[in-house]
Amino acid sequence: MKYLHHPDREEIQLSSVLYALSDPVRLFIISEIQRSGERSCGEIDVPVVKSTLSHHSRTLREAGVVHVRVHGTQRLLSLRTEDLEYRFPGLLGSILEAYERTGEKIQ
Amino acid sequence: MKYLHHPDREEIQLSSVLYALSDPVRLFIISEIQRSGERSCGEIDVPVVKSTLSHHSRTLREAGVVHVRVHGTQRLLSLRTEDLEYRFPGLLGSILEAYERTGEKIQ
DNA sequence: TCTAATATTCGATGACAATCGAACAATAGA
DNA sequence: TCTATTGTTCGATTGTCATCGAATATTAGA
């Protein structure tokens, strides 16, 4: 089984997190994950092909936004809520709230 | 005198704001502006040439993050604090606080 | 062991962005 | 009107990214 790298709490960079969340598809993904708590790639309904979704999943993981857990043939994504709150208090919450409020669409 | 376009409050997009603030140089710029309230391009000490700084200024303006006021030969930048707070409550504050806390450097 | 399900990796493509230097524009002040 | 100051625009370069389809890897289950 492959090792998936996740940055350490202290290594998470603000600019990287903001970049990861500046893409409408990725904003949608984290919004979905927040609602369900944990979700596999296949359960996330985005208008891109599998390989593209995998790319977005990797971008979010490497920025420190999500944690990816291997479960059988699935990868379960969850938000790194606590780590982000510890490092950047209030940031994730205000982004998710802003996303819900303004209802920004993909594309 | 040239007309500088600023997006309307309601037109400001979350993903565009996050993208604009995902660059270390631009994070530095808004951090400086916050401290001084208003600042001309020439007063912002960043390690890029004038034309590049002009590009960053434009990116921030078009995303709705800063307001640019023409004053003689200078362009005075200020944060659109109220508009951003109205549209995305708490967002700008948490980003600025995160930037100060973690002391992310340019480069 | 074979097959289906799930996701990643790879290669290609097209778009966009950060950067620079040079040229240009606009304005203040002498 | 001339000059210095302050920024913008333009063209070129270099690099990165979002996207796709095809091929590959991994695991569960029959």
PDB file of C-alpha atoms (C1' of nucleotides) in Angstrom:
ATOM      1  CA  MET A   1       0.000   0.000   0.000  1.00  0.00           C
ATOM      2  CA  LYS A   2       1.261   3.362  -0.952  1.00  0.00           C
ATOM      3  CA  TYR A   3       2.320   6.044   1.438  1.00  0.00           C
ATOM      4  CA  LEU A   4       0.399   9.270   1.103  1.00  0.00           C
ATOM      5  CA  HIS A   5       2.262  12.311   2.260  1.00  0.00           C
ATOM      6  CA  HIS A   6       0.458  14.831   4.414  1.00  0.00           C
ATOM      7  CA  PRO A   7       2.259  17.998   5.512  1.00  0.00           C
ATOM      8  CA  ASP A   8       2.763  18.449   9.207  1.00  0.00           C
ATOM      9  CA  ARG A   9       0.598  20.958  11.006  1.00  0.00           C
ATOM     10  CA  GLU A  10       3.420  23.446  11.336  1.00  0.00           C
ATOM     11  CA  GLU A  11       4.411  23.061   7.711  1.00  0.00           C
ATOM     12  CA  ILE A  12       1.057  24.136   6.312  1.00  0.00           C
ATOM     13  CA  GLN A  13       1.526  27.371   4.366  1.00  0.00           C
ATOM     14  CA  LEU A  14      -1.134  30.049   4.177  1.00  0.00           C
ATOM     15  CA  SER A  15      -0.479  30.842   0.522  1.00  0.00           C
ATOM     16  CA  SER A  16      -0.703  27.153  -0.401  1.00  0.00           C
ATOM     17  CA  VAL A  17      -4.002  26.720   1.411  1.00  0.00           C
ATOM     18  CA  LEU A  18      -5.439  29.814  -0.258  1.00  0.00           C
ATOM     19  CA  TYR A  19      -4.237  28.612  -3.623  1.00  0.00           C
ATOM     20  CA  ALA A  20      -5.710  25.158  -3.104  1.00  0.00           C
ATOM     21  CA  LEU A  21      -9.041  26.740  -2.251  1.00  0.00           C
ATOM     22  CA  SER A  22      -9.024  29.254  -5.109  1.00  0.00           C
ATOM     23  CA  ASP A  23     -10.381  26.682  -7.547  1.00  0.00           C
ATOM     24  CA  PRO A  24     -14.184  26.344  -7.800  1.00  0.00           C
ATOM     25  CA  VAL A  25     -14.007  22.558  -8.154  1.00  0.00           C
ATOM     26  CA  ARG A  26     -11.897  22.245  -5.016  1.00  0.00           C
ATOM     27  CA  LEU A  27     -14.151  24.622  -3.100  1.00  0.00           C
ATOM     28  CA  PHE A  28     -17.061  22.391  -4.040  1.00  0.00           C
ATOM     29  CA  ILE A  29     -15.171  19.308  -2.891  1.00  0.00           C
ATOM     30  CA  ILE A  30     -14.392  20.646   0.576  1.00  0.00           C
ATOM     31  CA  SER A  31     -17.936  21.918   0.931  1.00  0.00           C
ATOM     32  CA  GLU A  32     -19.224  18.402   0.221  1.00  0.00           C
ATOM     33  CA  ILE A  33     -16.742  16.818   2.593  1.00  0.00           C
ATOM     34  CA  GLN A  34     -17.729  19.173   5.347  1.00  0.00           C
ATOM     35  CA  ARG A  35     -21.358  18.132   5.061  1.00  0.00           C
ATOM     36  CA  SER A  36     -20.686  14.395   5.029  1.00  0.00           C
ATOM     37  CA  GLY A  37     -17.664  14.307   7.307  1.00  0.00           C
ATOM     38  CA  GLU A  38     -15.825  11.852   5.084  1.00  0.00           C
ATOM     39  CA  ARG A  39     -16.286  10.927   1.479  1.00  0.00           C
ATOM     40  CA  SER A  40     -14.646   8.869  -1.249  1.00  0.00           C
ATOM     41  CA  CYS A  41     -13.676  10.385  -4.578  1.00  0.00           C
ATOM     42  CA  GLY A  42     -16.400   8.443  -6.344  1.00  0.00           C
ATOM     43  CA  GLU A  43     -19.080   9.915  -4.128  1.00  0.00           C
ATOM     44  CA  ILE A  44     -18.146  13.465  -4.974  1.00  0.00           C
ATOM     45  CA  ASP A  45     -20.225  14.607  -7.904  1.00  0.00           C
ATOM     46  CA  VAL A  46     -18.093  17.036  -9.887  1.00  0.00           C
ATOM     47  CA  PRO A  47     -18.141  17.654 -13.646  1.00  0.00           C
ATOM     48  CA  VAL A  48     -14.614  16.397 -14.285  1.00  0.00           C
ATOM     49  CA  VAL A  49     -13.182  12.984 -15.140  1.00  0.00           C
ATOM     50  CA  LYS A  50     -11.615  10.706 -12.557  1.00  0.00           C
ATOM     51  CA  SER A  51      -8.030  11.652 -13.282  1.00  0.00           C
ATOM     52  CA  THR A  52      -8.776  15.338 -12.880  1.00  0.00           C
ATOM     53  CA  LEU A  53     -10.539  14.697  -9.592  1.00  0.00           C
ATOM     54  CA  SER A  54      -7.526  12.737  -8.453  1.00  0.00           C
ATOM     55  CA  HIS A  55      -5.354  15.731  -9.284  1.00  0.00           C
ATOM     56  CA  HIS A  56      -7.568  18.018  -7.191  1.00  0.00           C
ATOM     57  CA  SER A  57      -7.553  15.543  -4.334  1.00  0.00           C
ATOM     58  CA  ARG A  58      -3.771  15.560  -4.398  1.00  0.00           C
ATOM     59  CA  THR A  59      -3.593  19.355  -4.485  1.00  0.00           C
ATOM     60  CA  LEU A  60      -5.829  19.593  -1.425  1.00  0.00           C
ATOM     61  CA  ARG A  61      -3.860  16.918   0.413  1.00  0.00           C
ATOM     62  CA  GLU A  62      -0.459  18.414  -0.319  1.00  0.00           C
ATOM     63  CA  ALA A  63      -1.632  21.859   0.777  1.00  0.00           C
ATOM     64  CA  GLY A  64      -2.740  20.353   4.083  1.00  0.00           C
ATOM     65  CA  VAL A  65      -6.441  20.970   3.587  1.00  0.00           C
ATOM     66  CA  VAL A  66      -7.656  17.374   3.522  1.00  0.00           C
ATOM     67  CA  HIS A  67      -6.602  14.054   4.961  1.00  0.00           C
ATOM     68  CA  VAL A  68      -6.818  11.003   2.720  1.00  0.00           C
ATOM     69  CA  ARG A  69      -7.408   7.618   4.296  1.00  0.00           C
ATOM     70  CA  VAL A  70      -7.034   4.407   2.314  1.00  0.00           C
ATOM     71  CA  HIS A  71      -9.963   2.024   2.709  1.00  0.00           C
ATOM     72  CA  GLY A  72      -9.944  -0.892   0.334  1.00  0.00           C
ATOM     73  CA  THR A  73      -9.904   0.455  -3.189  1.00  0.00           C
ATOM     74  CA  GLN A  74     -11.319   3.731  -1.973  1.00  0.00           C
ATOM     75  CA  ARG A  75      -9.670   6.901  -0.688  1.00  0.00           C
ATOM     76  CA  LEU A  76     -11.697   8.633   1.928  1.00  0.00           C
ATOM     77  CA  LEU A  77     -11.239  12.381   2.161  1.00  0.00           C
ATOM     78  CA  SER A  78     -11.835  14.399   5.292  1.00  0.00           C
ATOM     79  CA  LEU A  79     -11.155  17.996   6.224  1.00  0.00           C
ATOM     80  CA  ARG A  80      -8.178  18.708   8.491  1.00  0.00           C
ATOM     81  CA  THR A  81     -10.400  20.972  10.522  1.00  0.00           C
ATOM     82  CA  GLU A  82      -8.466  20.818  13.781  1.00  0.00           C
ATOM     83  CA  ASP A  83      -5.048  21.278  12.237  1.00  0.00           C
ATOM     84  CA  LEU A  84      -6.233  24.217  10.187  1.00  0.00           C
ATOM     85  CA  GLU A  85      -7.977  25.781  13.143  1.00  0.00           C
ATOM     86  CA  TYR A  86      -4.832  25.393  15.210  1.00  0.00           C
ATOM     87  CA  ARG A  87      -2.658  26.984  12.570  1.00  0.00           C
ATOM     88  CA  PHE A  88      -5.051  29.557  11.068  1.00  0.00           C
ATOM     89  CA  PRO A  89      -7.888  30.209  13.526  1.00  0.00           C
ATOM     90  CA  GLY A  90     -11.190  31.021  11.872  1.00  0.00           C
ATOM     91  CA  LEU A  91      -9.887  30.743   8.335  1.00  0.00           C
ATOM     92  CA  LEU A  92     -11.538  27.539   7.156  1.00  0.00           C
ATOM     93  CA  GLY A  93     -14.816  28.421   8.804  1.00  0.00           C
ATOM     94  CA  SER A  94     -15.009  31.817   7.139  1.00  0.00           C
ATOM     95  CA  ILE A  95     -14.194  30.316   3.749  1.00  0.00           C
ATOM     96  CA  LEU A  96     -16.834  27.605   4.025  1.00  0.00           C
ATOM     97  CA  GLU A  97     -19.384  30.102   5.254  1.00  0.00           C
ATOM     98  CA  ALA A  98     -18.551  32.478   2.425  1.00  0.00           C
ATOM     99  CA  TYR A  99     -18.907  29.647  -0.064  1.00  0.00           C
ATOM    100  CA  GLU A 100     -22.332  28.684   1.220  1.00  0.00           C
ATOM    101  CA  ARG A 101     -23.534  32.264   1.441  1.00  0.00           C
ATOM    102  CA  THR A 102     -22.578  33.342  -2.039  1.00  0.00           C
ATOM    103  CA  GLY A 103     -23.312  30.027  -3.721  1.00  0.00           C
ATOM    104  CA  GLU A 104     -20.442  30.268  -6.179  1.00  0.00           C
ATOM    105  CA  LYS A 105     -20.888  27.778  -8.981  1.00  0.00           C
ATOM    106  CA  ILE A 106     -18.421  25.533 -10.737  1.00  0.00           C
ATOM    107  CA  GLN A 107     -17.387  27.144 -14.059  1.00  0.00           C
TER     108      GLN A 107
ATOM    109  CA  MET B   1      -7.214  60.423 -16.355  1.00  0.00           C
ATOM    110  CA  LYS B   2      -7.818  56.757 -16.741  1.00  0.00           C
ATOM    111  CA  TYR B   3     -10.775  54.892 -15.418  1.00  0.00           C
ATOM    112  CA  LEU B   4      -9.871  52.102 -13.050  1.00  0.00           C
ATOM    113  CA  HIS B   5     -12.408  49.335 -12.856  1.00  0.00           C
ATOM    114  CA  HIS B   6     -13.351  48.007  -9.463  1.00  0.00           C
ATOM    115  CA  PRO B   7     -15.806  45.118  -9.213  1.00  0.00           C
ATOM    116  CA  ASP B   8     -19.035  45.832  -7.425  1.00  0.00           C
ATOM    117  CA  ARG B   9     -19.481  44.422  -3.934  1.00  0.00           C
ATOM    118  CA  GLU B  10     -21.876  41.764  -5.127  1.00  0.00           C
ATOM    119  CA  GLU B  11     -19.645  40.787  -8.003  1.00  0.00           C
ATOM    120  CA  ILE B  12     -16.668  39.872  -5.838  1.00  0.00           C
ATOM    121  CA  GLN B  13     -15.992  36.138  -6.205  1.00  0.00           C
ATOM    122  CA  LEU B  14     -14.639  34.038  -3.378  1.00  0.00           C
ATOM    123  CA  SER B  15     -12.359  31.986  -5.629  1.00  0.00           C
ATOM    124  CA  SER B  16     -10.911  35.159  -7.186  1.00  0.00           C
ATOM    125  CA  VAL B  17     -10.187  36.682  -3.794  1.00  0.00           C
ATOM    126  CA  LEU B  18      -8.515  33.497  -2.584  1.00  0.00           C
ATOM    127  CA  TYR B  19      -6.490  33.314  -5.768  1.00  0.00           C
ATOM    128  CA  ALA B  20      -5.405  36.945  -5.467  1.00  0.00           C
ATOM    129  CA  LEU B  21      -4.269  36.292  -1.913  1.00  0.00           C
ATOM    130  CA  SER B  22      -2.500  33.019  -2.674  1.00  0.00           C
ATOM    131  CA  ASP B  23       0.633  34.837  -3.832  1.00  0.00           C
ATOM    132  CA  PRO B  24       3.237  35.692  -1.159  1.00  0.00           C
ATOM    133  CA  VAL B  25       4.012  39.063  -2.734  1.00  0.00           C
ATOM    134  CA  ARG B  26       0.352  40.042  -2.724  1.00  0.00           C
ATOM    135  CA  LEU B  27      -0.121  38.812   0.835  1.00  0.00           C
ATOM    136  CA  PHE B  28       2.761  41.058   1.822  1.00  0.00           C
ATOM    137  CA  ILE B  29       1.201  43.993  -0.013  1.00  0.00           C
ATOM    138  CA  ILE B  30      -2.150  43.758   1.749  1.00  0.00           C
ATOM    139  CA  SER B  31      -0.443  43.260   5.076  1.00  0.00           C
ATOM    140  CA  GLU B  32       1.455  46.511   4.534  1.00  0.00           C
ATOM    141  CA  ILE B  33      -1.643  48.359   3.417  1.00  0.00           C
ATOM    142  CA  GLN B  34      -3.533  47.215   6.452  1.00  0.00           C
ATOM    143  CA  ARG B  35      -0.913  48.695   8.741  1.00  0.00           C
ATOM    144  CA  SER B  36      -0.715  52.047   6.998  1.00  0.00           C
ATOM    145  CA  GLY B  37      -4.323  52.372   5.887  1.00  0.00           C
ATOM    146  CA  GLU B  38      -3.341  53.649   2.471  1.00  0.00           C
ATOM    147  CA  ARG B  39      -0.113  53.389   0.561  1.00  0.00           C
ATOM    148  CA  SER B  40       1.309  54.183  -2.870  1.00  0.00           C
ATOM    149  CA  CYS B  41       3.021  51.528  -4.966  1.00  0.00           C
ATOM    150  CA  GLY B  42       6.376  53.230  -4.474  1.00  0.00           C
ATOM    151  CA  GLU B  43       6.078  52.990  -0.712  1.00  0.00           C
ATOM    152  CA  ILE B  44       5.576  49.243  -0.750  1.00  0.00           C
ATOM    153  CA  ASP B  45       8.929  47.566  -0.395  1.00  0.00           C
ATOM    154  CA  VAL B  46       8.757  44.324  -2.342  1.00  0.00           C
ATOM    155  CA  PRO B  47      11.581  42.541  -4.190  1.00  0.00           C
ATOM    156  CA  VAL B  48      10.095  42.936  -7.661  1.00  0.00           C
ATOM    157  CA  VAL B  49      10.427  45.600 -10.331  1.00  0.00           C
ATOM    158  CA  LYS B  50       7.826  48.316 -10.876  1.00  0.00           C
ATOM    159  CA  SER B  51       6.027  46.600 -13.712  1.00  0.00           C
ATOM    160  CA  THR B  52       5.581  43.417 -11.718  1.00  0.00           C
ATOM    161  CA  LEU B  53       4.263  45.350  -8.764  1.00  0.00           C
ATOM    162  CA  SER B  54       1.836  47.070 -11.100  1.00  0.00           C
ATOM    163  CA  HIS B  55       0.639  43.655 -12.223  1.00  0.00           C
ATOM    164  CA  HIS B  56       0.040  42.560  -8.626  1.00  0.00           C
ATOM    165  CA  SER B  57      -1.776  45.784  -7.883  1.00  0.00           C
ATOM    166  CA  ARG B  58      -4.064  45.147 -10.809  1.00  0.00           C
ATOM    167  CA  THR B  59      -4.733  41.561  -9.764  1.00  0.00           C
ATOM    168  CA  LEU B  60      -5.728  42.681  -6.283  1.00  0.00           C
ATOM    169  CA  ARG B  61      -7.929  45.451  -7.656  1.00  0.00           C
ATOM    170  CA  GLU B  62      -9.712  43.268 -10.200  1.00  0.00           C
ATOM    171  CA  ALA B  63     -10.385  40.624  -7.562  1.00  0.00           C
ATOM    172  CA  GLY B  64     -12.000  43.277  -5.382  1.00  0.00           C
ATOM    173  CA  VAL B  65      -9.435  43.145  -2.600  1.00  0.00           C
ATOM    174  CA  VAL B  66      -8.054  46.669  -2.881  1.00  0.00           C
ATOM    175  CA  HIS B  67      -9.293  50.047  -3.990  1.00  0.00           C
ATOM    176  CA  VAL B  68      -6.948  52.190  -6.042  1.00  0.00           C
ATOM    177  CA  ARG B  69      -7.255  55.959  -5.820  1.00  0.00           C
ATOM    178  CA  VAL B  70      -5.446  58.240  -8.242  1.00  0.00           C
ATOM    179  CA  HIS B  71      -3.600  61.078  -6.543  1.00  0.00           C
ATOM    180  CA  GLY B  72      -1.306  63.012  -8.808  1.00  0.00           C
ATOM    181  CA  THR B  73       1.181  60.629 -10.299  1.00  0.00           C
ATOM    182  CA  GLN B  74       0.605  58.202  -7.490  1.00  0.00           C
ATOM    183  CA  ARG B  75      -1.892  55.380  -7.053  1.00  0.00           C
ATOM    184  CA  LEU B  76      -2.941  54.936  -3.478  1.00  0.00           C
ATOM    185  CA  LEU B  77      -4.002  51.450  -2.506  1.00  0.00           C
ATOM    186  CA  SER B  78      -6.366  50.684   0.326  1.00  0.00           C
ATOM    187  CA  LEU B  79      -8.082  47.529   1.505  1.00  0.00           C
ATOM    188  CA  ARG B  80     -11.774  47.130   0.693  1.00  0.00           C
ATOM    189  CA  THR B  81     -12.330  46.052   4.259  1.00  0.00           C
ATOM    190  CA  GLU B  82     -16.000  46.948   4.503  1.00  0.00           C
ATOM    191  CA  ASP B  83     -17.002  45.457   1.176  1.00  0.00           C
ATOM    192  CA  LEU B  84     -15.167  42.231   1.930  1.00  0.00           C
ATOM    193  CA  GLU B  85     -16.619  42.042   5.415  1.00  0.00           C
ATOM    194  CA  TYR B  86     -20.085  42.564   3.992  1.00  0.00           C
ATOM    195  CA  ARG B  87     -19.643  39.856   1.402  1.00  0.00           C
ATOM    196  CA  PHE B  88     -17.420  37.370   3.266  1.00  0.00           C
ATOM    197  CA  PRO B  89     -17.671  38.027   7.005  1.00  0.00           C
ATOM    198  CA  GLY B  90     -14.500  37.284   8.907  1.00  0.00           C
ATOM    199  CA  LEU B  91     -12.534  36.174   5.867  1.00  0.00           C
ATOM    200  CA  LEU B  92     -10.083  39.029   5.438  1.00  0.00           C
ATOM    201  CA  GLY B  93      -9.475  39.278   9.164  1.00  0.00           C
ATOM    202  CA  SER B  94      -8.619  35.613   9.499  1.00  0.00           C
ATOM    203  CA  ILE B  95      -6.273  35.763   6.522  1.00  0.00           C
ATOM    204  CA  LEU B  96      -4.428  38.812   7.818  1.00  0.00           C
ATOM    205  CA  GLU B  97      -4.188  37.303  11.279  1.00  0.00           C
ATOM    206  CA  ALA B  98      -2.912  34.024   9.847  1.00  0.00           C
ATOM    207  CA  TYR B  99      -0.319  35.903   7.821  1.00  0.00           C
ATOM    208  CA  GLU B 100       0.968  37.782  10.845  1.00  0.00           C
ATOM    209  CA  ARG B 101       0.950  34.720  13.082  1.00  0.00           C
ATOM    210  CA  THR B 102       2.871  32.427  10.786  1.00  0.00           C
ATOM    211  CA  GLY B 103       5.150  35.077   9.333  1.00  0.00           C
ATOM    212  CA  GLU B 104       5.217  33.583   5.848  1.00  0.00           C
ATOM    213  CA  LYS B 105       8.055  35.064   3.837  1.00  0.00           C
ATOM    214  CA  ILE B 106       8.232  36.178   0.229  1.00  0.00           C
ATOM    215  CA  GLN B 107       9.919  33.424  -1.824  1.00  0.00           C
TER     216      GLN B 107
ATOM    217  C1'  DT C   1      -7.028 -16.938  -9.882  1.00  0.00           C
ATOM    218  C1'  DC C   2     -10.071 -13.986 -12.429  1.00  0.00           C
ATOM    219  C1'  DT C   3     -12.893  -9.960 -12.650  1.00  0.00           C
ATOM    220  C1'  DA C   4     -14.883  -5.703 -11.276  1.00  0.00           C
ATOM    221  C1'  DA C   5     -14.382  -1.463  -8.790  1.00  0.00           C
ATOM    222  C1'  DT C   6     -11.721   2.378  -7.543  1.00  0.00           C
ATOM    223  C1'  DA C   7      -8.299   5.479  -7.968  1.00  0.00           C
ATOM    224  C1'  DT C   8      -3.459   7.060  -9.599  1.00  0.00           C
ATOM    225  C1'  DT C   9      -0.043   7.998 -13.008  1.00  0.00           C
ATOM    226  C1'  DC C  10       1.470   9.473 -17.481  1.00  0.00           C
ATOM    227  C1'  DG C  11       1.700  12.173 -21.613  1.00  0.00           C
ATOM    228  C1'  DA C  12      -0.229  15.761 -24.232  1.00  0.00           C
ATOM    229  C1'  DT C  13      -2.473  20.124 -24.777  1.00  0.00           C
ATOM    230  C1'  DG C  14      -3.992  24.712 -24.163  1.00  0.00           C
ATOM    231  C1'  DA C  15      -4.424  28.480 -21.103  1.00  0.00           C
ATOM    232  C1'  DC C  16      -2.753  31.496 -17.951  1.00  0.00           C
ATOM    233  C1'  DA C  17       0.512  33.873 -14.767  1.00  0.00           C
ATOM    234  C1'  DA C  18       4.855  35.817 -12.681  1.00  0.00           C
ATOM    235  C1'  DT C  19       8.689  38.027 -14.073  1.00  0.00           C
ATOM    236  C1'  DC C  20      11.675  41.312 -16.473  1.00  0.00           C
ATOM    237  C1'  DG C  21      13.193  45.425 -19.309  1.00  0.00           C
ATOM    238  C1'  DA C  22      11.940  48.925 -22.499  1.00  0.00           C
ATOM    239  C1'  DA C  23       8.800  52.152 -24.018  1.00  0.00           C
ATOM    240  C1'  DC C  24       5.046  55.058 -22.967  1.00  0.00           C
ATOM    241  C1'  DA C  25       1.636  58.115 -20.305  1.00  0.00           C
ATOM    242  C1'  DA C  26       0.239  61.359 -16.945  1.00  0.00           C
ATOM    243  C1'  DT C  27       1.014  64.717 -13.635  1.00  0.00           C
ATOM    244  C1'  DA C  28       3.469  67.951 -10.425  1.00  0.00           C
ATOM    245  C1'  DG C  29       6.541  71.432 -10.027  1.00  0.00           C
ATOM    246  C1'  DA C  30      10.289  74.460 -11.525  1.00  0.00           C
TER     247       DA C  30
ATOM    248  C1'  DT D   1       7.302  74.515 -21.483  1.00  0.00           C
ATOM    249  C1'  DC D   2      10.703  71.368 -19.669  1.00  0.00           C
ATOM    250  C1'  DT D   3      11.950  67.827 -16.411  1.00  0.00           C
ATOM    251  C1'  DA D   4      11.524  64.544 -12.807  1.00  0.00           C
ATOM    252  C1'  DT D   5       8.419  61.353 -10.622  1.00  0.00           C
ATOM    253  C1'  DT D   6       5.336  57.682 -10.623  1.00  0.00           C
ATOM    254  C1'  DG D   7       2.990  54.007 -12.709  1.00  0.00           C
ATOM    255  C1'  DT D   8       1.136  51.406 -16.690  1.00  0.00           C
ATOM    256  C1'  DT D   9       1.483  48.842 -20.896  1.00  0.00           C
ATOM    257  C1'  DC D  10       3.756  45.801 -24.070  1.00  0.00           C
ATOM    258  C1'  DG D  11       6.371  41.933 -25.672  1.00  0.00           C
ATOM    259  C1'  DA D  12       8.995  38.048 -24.512  1.00  0.00           C
ATOM    260  C1'  DT D  13      10.193  34.292 -21.625  1.00  0.00           C
ATOM    261  C1'  DT D  14       9.610  30.719 -18.488  1.00  0.00           C
ATOM    262  C1'  DG D  15       7.026  27.943 -15.778  1.00  0.00           C
ATOM    263  C1'  DT D  16       2.840  26.016 -13.811  1.00  0.00           C
ATOM    264  C1'  DC D  17      -1.831  24.257 -13.926  1.00  0.00           C
ATOM    265  C1'  DA D  18      -6.476  22.301 -15.237  1.00  0.00           C
ATOM    266  C1'  DT D  19      -8.050  19.144 -18.269  1.00  0.00           C
ATOM    267  C1'  DC D  20      -8.538  14.859 -20.863  1.00  0.00           C
ATOM    268  C1'  DG D  21      -7.912   9.875 -22.321  1.00  0.00           C
ATOM    269  C1'  DA D  22      -5.202   5.795 -21.975  1.00  0.00           C
ATOM    270  C1'  DA D  23      -2.626   2.850 -19.342  1.00  0.00           C
ATOM    271  C1'  DT D  24      -1.541   1.089 -14.860  1.00  0.00           C
ATOM    272  C1'  DA D  25      -1.973  -0.272  -9.896  1.00  0.00           C
ATOM    273  C1'  DT D  26      -4.445  -1.994  -5.956  1.00  0.00           C
ATOM    274  C1'  DT D  27      -7.867  -4.301  -3.597  1.00  0.00           C
ATOM    275  C1'  DA D  28     -12.350  -6.840  -2.805  1.00  0.00           C
ATOM    276  C1'  DG D  29     -14.973 -10.496  -3.852  1.00  0.00           C
ATOM    277  C1'  DA D  30     -16.561 -14.435  -6.634  1.00  0.00           C
TER     278       DA D  30
END
